[in-house]
mmCIF file of C-alpha atoms in Angstrom:
data_model
loop_
_atom_site.group_PDB
_atom_site.id
_atom_site.type_symbol
_atom_site.label_atom_id
_atom_site.label_comp_id
_atom_site.label_asym_id
_atom_site.label_seq_id
_atom_site.Cartn_x
_atom_site.Cartn_y
_atom_site.Cartn_z
ATOM 1 C CA ALA A 1 89.088 123.082 92.729
ATOM 2 C CA GLN A 2 91.260 121.548 90.056
ATOM 3 C CA SER A 3 91.274 117.922 88.932
ATOM 4 C CA VAL A 4 93.377 115.792 86.611
ATOM 5 C CA THR A 5 92.321 112.793 84.546
ATOM 6 C CA GLN A 6 94.755 110.395 82.974
ATOM 7 C CA LEU A 7 92.696 108.511 80.475
ATOM 8 C CA ASP A 8 94.808 105.357 80.289
ATOM 9 C CA SER A 9 95.720 103.383 83.363
ATOM 10 C CA GLN A 10 98.106 101.130 81.427
ATOM 11 C CA VAL A 11 99.892 101.528 78.112
ATOM 12 C CA PRO A 12 101.827 98.559 76.739
ATOM 13 C CA VAL A 13 104.247 99.525 73.974
ATOM 14 C CA PHE A 14 107.043 97.821 72.056
ATOM 15 C CA GLU A 15 110.610 99.034 72.313
ATOM 16 C CA GLU A 16 111.484 101.790 69.796
ATOM 17 C CA ALA A 17 107.793 102.499 69.153
ATOM 18 C CA PRO A 18 106.262 105.917 69.944
ATOM 19 C CA VAL A 19 104.077 106.450 72.982
ATOM 20 C CA GLU A 20 101.527 109.079 73.969
ATOM 21 C CA LEU A 21 100.094 109.418 77.472
ATOM 22 C CA ARG A 22 96.935 111.432 77.717
ATOM 23 C CA CYS A 23 96.190 113.977 80.429
ATOM 24 C CA ASN A 24 93.198 116.286 80.764
ATOM 25 C CA TYR A 25 92.641 118.776 83.531
ATOM 26 C CA SER A 26 89.741 120.735 84.880
ATOM 27 C CA SER A 27 90.125 124.209 86.305
ATOM 28 C CA SER A 28 88.307 127.529 86.136
ATOM 29 C CA VAL A 29 91.552 129.503 86.358
ATOM 30 C CA SER A 30 95.007 129.361 84.811
ATOM 31 C CA VAL A 31 97.207 126.458 85.794
ATOM 32 C CA TYR A 32 100.740 125.157 85.801
ATOM 33 C CA LEU A 33 101.155 121.630 84.448
ATOM 34 C CA PHE A 34 103.662 118.897 85.176
ATOM 35 C CA TRP A 35 104.609 115.355 84.290
ATOM 36 C CA TYR A 36 106.407 113.181 86.799
ATOM 37 C CA VAL A 37 107.853 109.687 86.403
ATOM 38 C CA GLN A 38 108.079 107.049 89.114
ATOM 39 C CA TYR A 39 110.379 104.123 88.464
ATOM 40 C CA PRO A 40 109.696 100.919 90.421
ATOM 41 C CA ASN A 41 110.253 101.360 94.160
ATOM 42 C CA GLN A 42 111.473 104.905 93.745
ATOM 43 C CA GLY A 43 110.228 108.429 94.369
ATOM 44 C CA LEU A 44 108.853 110.809 91.768
ATOM 45 C CA GLN A 45 111.103 112.641 89.334
ATOM 46 C CA LEU A 46 110.093 115.716 87.355
ATOM 47 C CA LEU A 47 110.039 115.044 83.602
ATOM 48 C CA LEU A 48 108.876 118.444 82.413
ATOM 49 C CA LYS A 49 106.659 121.384 83.273
ATOM 50 C CA TYR A 50 104.587 124.044 81.579
ATOM 51 C CA LEU A 51 104.488 127.422 83.298
ATOM 52 C CA SER A 52 103.930 129.838 80.411
ATOM 53 C CA GLY A 53 105.151 130.667 76.913
ATOM 54 C CA SER A 54 105.620 128.033 74.216
ATOM 55 C CA THR A 55 102.985 125.342 74.410
ATOM 56 C CA LEU A 56 105.451 122.624 73.392
ATOM 57 C CA VAL A 57 107.615 121.683 76.323
ATOM 58 C CA LYS A 58 110.671 119.459 76.127
ATOM 59 C CA GLY A 59 111.800 117.469 79.122
ATOM 60 C CA ILE A 60 114.360 114.923 80.145
ATOM 61 C CA ASN A 61 114.915 111.503 78.547
ATOM 62 C CA GLY A 62 113.489 112.595 75.190
ATOM 63 C CA PHE A 63 109.975 113.306 76.439
ATOM 64 C CA GLU A 64 107.891 116.274 75.356
ATOM 65 C CA ALA A 65 104.391 117.511 76.089
ATOM 66 C CA GLU A 66 102.025 119.964 74.462
ATOM 67 C CA PHE A 67 99.711 122.274 76.361
ATOM 68 C CA ASN A 68 96.368 122.748 74.641
ATOM 69 C CA LYS A 69 94.295 125.324 76.476
ATOM 70 C CA SER A 70 91.145 124.913 74.382
ATOM 71 C CA GLN A 71 91.096 121.173 74.990
ATOM 72 C CA THR A 72 92.458 121.493 78.554
ATOM 73 C CA SER A 73 95.013 118.814 77.769
ATOM 74 C CA PHE A 74 98.699 118.213 78.397
ATOM 75 C CA HIS A 75 99.585 114.991 76.609
ATOM 76 C CA LEU A 76 103.049 113.468 76.988
ATOM 77 C CA ARG A 77 104.897 111.932 74.048
ATOM 78 C CA LYS A 78 108.100 110.146 73.221
ATOM 79 C CA PRO A 79 108.943 109.194 69.627
ATOM 80 C CA SER A 80 110.906 106.032 70.504
ATOM 81 C CA VAL A 81 110.771 104.307 73.883
ATOM 82 C CA HIS A 82 113.379 102.170 75.603
ATOM 83 C CA ILE A 83 112.966 99.305 78.031
ATOM 84 C CA SER A 84 114.185 101.693 80.736
ATOM 85 C CA ASP A 85 111.098 103.878 80.208
ATOM 86 C CA THR A 86 108.975 101.243 81.941
ATOM 87 C CA ALA A 87 107.523 103.204 84.856
ATOM 88 C CA GLU A 88 104.462 104.956 86.227
ATOM 89 C CA TYR A 89 103.799 108.413 84.806
ATOM 90 C CA PHE A 90 101.831 111.090 86.627
ATOM 91 C CA CYS A 91 100.311 114.245 85.272
ATOM 92 C CA ALA A 92 99.826 117.020 87.819
ATOM 93 C CA VAL A 93 98.365 120.519 87.969
ATOM 94 C CA SER A 94 98.565 123.476 90.296
ATOM 95 C CA LEU A 95 96.692 126.752 90.169
ATOM 96 C CA LYS A 96 98.517 130.005 89.543
ATOM 97 C CA ALA A 97 97.663 131.136 93.029
ATOM 98 C CA ALA A 98 99.395 131.367 96.339
ATOM 99 C CA GLY A 99 99.049 128.622 98.876
ATOM 100 C CA ASN A 100 97.968 126.072 96.333
ATOM 101 C CA LYS A 101 98.887 122.417 96.107
ATOM 102 C CA LEU A 102 99.915 120.027 93.381
ATOM 103 C CA THR A 103 97.049 117.727 92.363
ATOM 104 C CA PHE A 104 97.947 114.472 90.651
ATOM 105 C CA GLY A 105 96.155 112.307 88.134
ATOM 106 C CA GLY A 106 95.720 108.608 88.781
ATOM 107 C CA GLY A 107 98.864 107.644 86.891
ATOM 108 C CA THR A 108 99.572 105.694 83.702
ATOM 109 C CA ARG A 109 101.687 102.588 83.840
ATOM 110 C CA VAL A 110 103.910 102.242 80.768
ATOM 111 C CA LEU A 111 105.208 98.757 80.075
ATOM 112 C CA VAL A 112 107.826 98.626 77.335
ATOM 113 C CA LYS A 113 108.154 95.210 75.723
ATOM 114 C CA PRO A 114 111.211 94.005 73.786
ATOM 115 C CA ASP B 1 124.107 114.141 98.652
ATOM 116 C CA THR B 2 120.444 113.210 98.817
ATOM 117 C CA ALA B 3 118.251 116.270 98.259
ATOM 118 C CA VAL B 4 115.162 115.024 100.143
ATOM 119 C CA SER B 5 115.772 112.118 102.473
ATOM 120 C CA GLN B 6 113.195 110.127 104.379
ATOM 121 C CA THR B 7 113.692 107.608 107.151
ATOM 122 C CA PRO B 8 112.895 104.843 107.514
ATOM 123 C CA LYS B 9 112.505 103.450 104.005
ATOM 124 C CA TYR B 10 110.381 100.552 105.245
ATOM 125 C CA LEU B 11 108.244 100.378 108.370
ATOM 126 C CA VAL B 12 106.261 97.346 109.476
ATOM 127 C CA THR B 13 104.242 97.747 112.632
ATOM 128 C CA GLN B 14 101.209 96.407 114.443
ATOM 129 C CA MET B 15 97.807 98.050 114.651
ATOM 130 C CA GLY B 16 97.490 100.484 117.505
ATOM 131 C CA ASN B 17 101.153 101.461 117.580
ATOM 132 C CA ASP B 18 102.480 105.003 117.236
ATOM 133 C CA LYS B 19 105.199 105.664 114.666
ATOM 134 C CA SER B 20 107.102 108.571 113.141
ATOM 135 C CA ILE B 21 108.581 109.191 109.704
ATOM 136 C CA LYS B 22 111.312 111.776 109.338
ATOM 137 C CA CYS B 23 112.085 113.994 106.368
ATOM 138 C CA GLU B 24 114.954 116.354 105.724
ATOM 139 C CA GLN B 25 115.822 118.473 102.686
ATOM 140 C CA ASN B 26 119.162 120.139 101.980
ATOM 141 C CA LEU B 27 117.977 122.235 99.033
ATOM 142 C CA GLY B 28 117.253 125.388 100.970
ATOM 143 C CA HIS B 29 113.584 125.138 99.982
ATOM 144 C CA ASP B 30 110.978 126.988 102.010
ATOM 145 C CA THR B 31 108.047 124.624 101.567
ATOM 146 C CA MET B 32 107.693 120.957 102.448
ATOM 147 C CA TYR B 33 104.889 118.459 101.922
ATOM 148 C CA TRP B 34 103.635 115.031 102.858
ATOM 149 C CA TYR B 35 101.857 112.938 100.242
ATOM 150 C CA LYS B 36 100.221 109.537 100.627
ATOM 151 C CA GLN B 37 100.285 107.009 97.782
ATOM 152 C CA ASP B 38 97.775 104.198 98.130
ATOM 153 C CA SER B 39 97.921 100.682 96.737
ATOM 154 C CA LYS B 40 96.464 101.890 93.434
ATOM 155 C CA LYS B 41 99.280 104.432 93.093
ATOM 156 C CA PHE B 42 96.946 107.367 93.706
ATOM 157 C CA LEU B 43 98.829 110.329 95.220
ATOM 158 C CA LYS B 44 97.079 112.688 97.586
ATOM 159 C CA ILE B 45 98.479 115.606 99.519
ATOM 160 C CA MET B 46 98.197 115.465 103.291
ATOM 161 C CA PHE B 47 100.045 118.486 104.646
ATOM 162 C CA SER B 48 102.175 121.388 103.564
ATOM 163 C CA TYR B 49 104.454 123.644 105.615
ATOM 164 C CA ASN B 50 106.021 126.902 104.564
ATOM 165 C CA ASN B 51 108.843 128.080 106.781
ATOM 166 C CA LYS B 52 107.597 125.961 109.689
ATOM 167 C CA GLU B 53 104.038 127.236 109.297
ATOM 168 C CA LEU B 54 101.185 124.882 108.345
ATOM 169 C CA ILE B 55 99.560 126.085 105.112
ATOM 170 C CA ILE B 56 97.750 123.032 103.794
ATOM 171 C CA ASN B 57 95.922 120.531 105.944
ATOM 172 C CA GLU B 58 93.767 118.204 103.900
ATOM 173 C CA THR B 59 91.069 115.982 105.306
ATOM 174 C CA VAL B 60 93.358 113.731 107.284
ATOM 175 C CA PRO B 61 92.493 111.923 110.540
ATOM 176 C CA ASN B 62 93.688 113.647 113.698
ATOM 177 C CA ARG B 63 95.892 110.638 114.332
ATOM 178 C CA PHE B 64 98.283 112.166 111.791
ATOM 179 C CA SER B 65 100.297 115.080 113.129
ATOM 180 C CA PRO B 66 103.063 116.821 111.189
ATOM 181 C CA LYS B 67 105.839 118.673 112.948
ATOM 182 C CA SER B 68 108.333 121.067 111.432
ATOM 183 C CA PRO B 69 111.128 122.028 113.847
ATOM 184 C CA ASP B 70 112.787 124.128 111.128
ATOM 185 C CA LYS B 71 112.254 124.704 107.434
ATOM 186 C CA ALA B 72 114.604 121.863 106.482
ATOM 187 C CA HIS B 73 112.673 119.214 108.401
ATOM 188 C CA LEU B 74 109.110 117.948 108.290
ATOM 189 C CA ASN B 75 108.261 114.882 110.330
ATOM 190 C CA LEU B 76 105.053 112.887 110.331
ATOM 191 C CA HIS B 77 103.784 111.248 113.494
ATOM 192 C CA ILE B 78 100.966 108.731 113.345
ATOM 193 C CA ASN B 79 99.070 107.600 116.443
ATOM 194 C CA SER B 80 97.021 104.430 116.848
ATOM 195 C CA LEU B 81 97.937 102.999 113.476
ATOM 196 C CA GLU B 82 95.190 101.273 111.488
ATOM 197 C CA LEU B 83 95.320 98.754 108.646
ATOM 198 C CA GLY B 84 94.111 101.447 106.223
ATOM 199 C CA ASP B 85 97.185 103.554 106.963
ATOM 200 C CA SER B 86 99.292 101.087 104.984
ATOM 201 C CA ALA B 87 100.674 103.058 102.039
ATOM 202 C CA VAL B 88 103.786 104.736 100.734
ATOM 203 C CA TYR B 89 104.336 108.166 102.242
ATOM 204 C CA PHE B 90 106.328 110.687 100.246
ATOM 205 C CA CYS B 91 107.950 113.814 101.527
ATOM 206 C CA ALA B 92 108.614 116.624 99.044
ATOM 207 C CA SER B 93 109.918 120.169 98.991
ATOM 208 C CA SER B 94 109.662 123.136 96.675
ATOM 209 C CA GLN B 95 111.522 126.406 96.301
ATOM 210 C CA ASP B 96 108.479 128.668 96.233
ATOM 211 C CA THR B 97 107.826 130.824 99.237
ATOM 212 C CA THR B 98 104.090 131.107 98.922
ATOM 213 C CA GLY B 99 103.139 127.464 98.464
ATOM 214 C CA GLN B 100 102.808 127.818 94.703
ATOM 215 C CA ALA B 101 103.980 124.590 93.147
ATOM 216 C CA ASN B 102 104.978 126.314 89.921
ATOM 217 C CA TYR B 103 108.564 125.135 89.983
ATOM 218 C CA GLY B 104 107.759 121.566 90.717
ATOM 219 C CA TYR B 105 108.553 119.481 93.733
ATOM 220 C CA THR B 106 111.584 117.416 94.681
ATOM 221 C CA PHE B 107 110.424 114.146 96.167
ATOM 222 C CA GLY B 108 112.008 111.803 98.632
ATOM 223 C CA SER B 109 112.197 108.099 97.822
ATOM 224 C CA GLY B 110 109.249 107.250 100.045
ATOM 225 C CA THR B 111 108.515 105.300 103.205
ATOM 226 C CA ARG B 112 106.549 102.094 102.740
ATOM 227 C CA LEU B 113 104.386 101.683 105.824
ATOM 228 C CA THR B 114 102.762 98.312 106.419
ATOM 229 C CA VAL B 115 100.357 97.930 109.309
ATOM 230 C CA VAL B 116 99.649 94.335 110.329
#
């Protein structure tokens, strides 16, 4: 079975500063990887996904993530955050197999300060 | 047009009651899911249906029963509600036909269930 670990439960960051959210996964087979964002009192929105190909994936709102197979990581980055990026961010993984489910990490709360 | 819509958005009920949450998607997706998000924001899958057929049934109490009348709808019925059922329940759908979540999910905005 696969698992996902988000190493930071909270990340405070000043506006216009860069941010990196760490995600590591565990799986014995190939996986698909995702980052979702949840704004306060809202549902989850897909930020970006890695299915195959280039290991650097660009998503919405200026976010990008890099898949590192040797380190089993999929860290999310943004070079300059805005107040509106304050939200909960979830890393998720699914196996490249039929009938599988999306497994989420515990989430990282990003608080952008002015 | 809302892609995945859930009703109600908020639900406050007493212990022991039976309640239902409805979910509808207008994306033409074949697979639908129910997720539970606890007070610590942890998300865990409960059920998954592909074309009205149950394909994922995690370790969930029998008091929870999903029903899919057609592939655009997946409802969640909960019997004999307990305090520990308080959570936010998210419905989601995906385009894949085999349950592979490789294209990501589209989530509803959630139903906040509070059992008192």
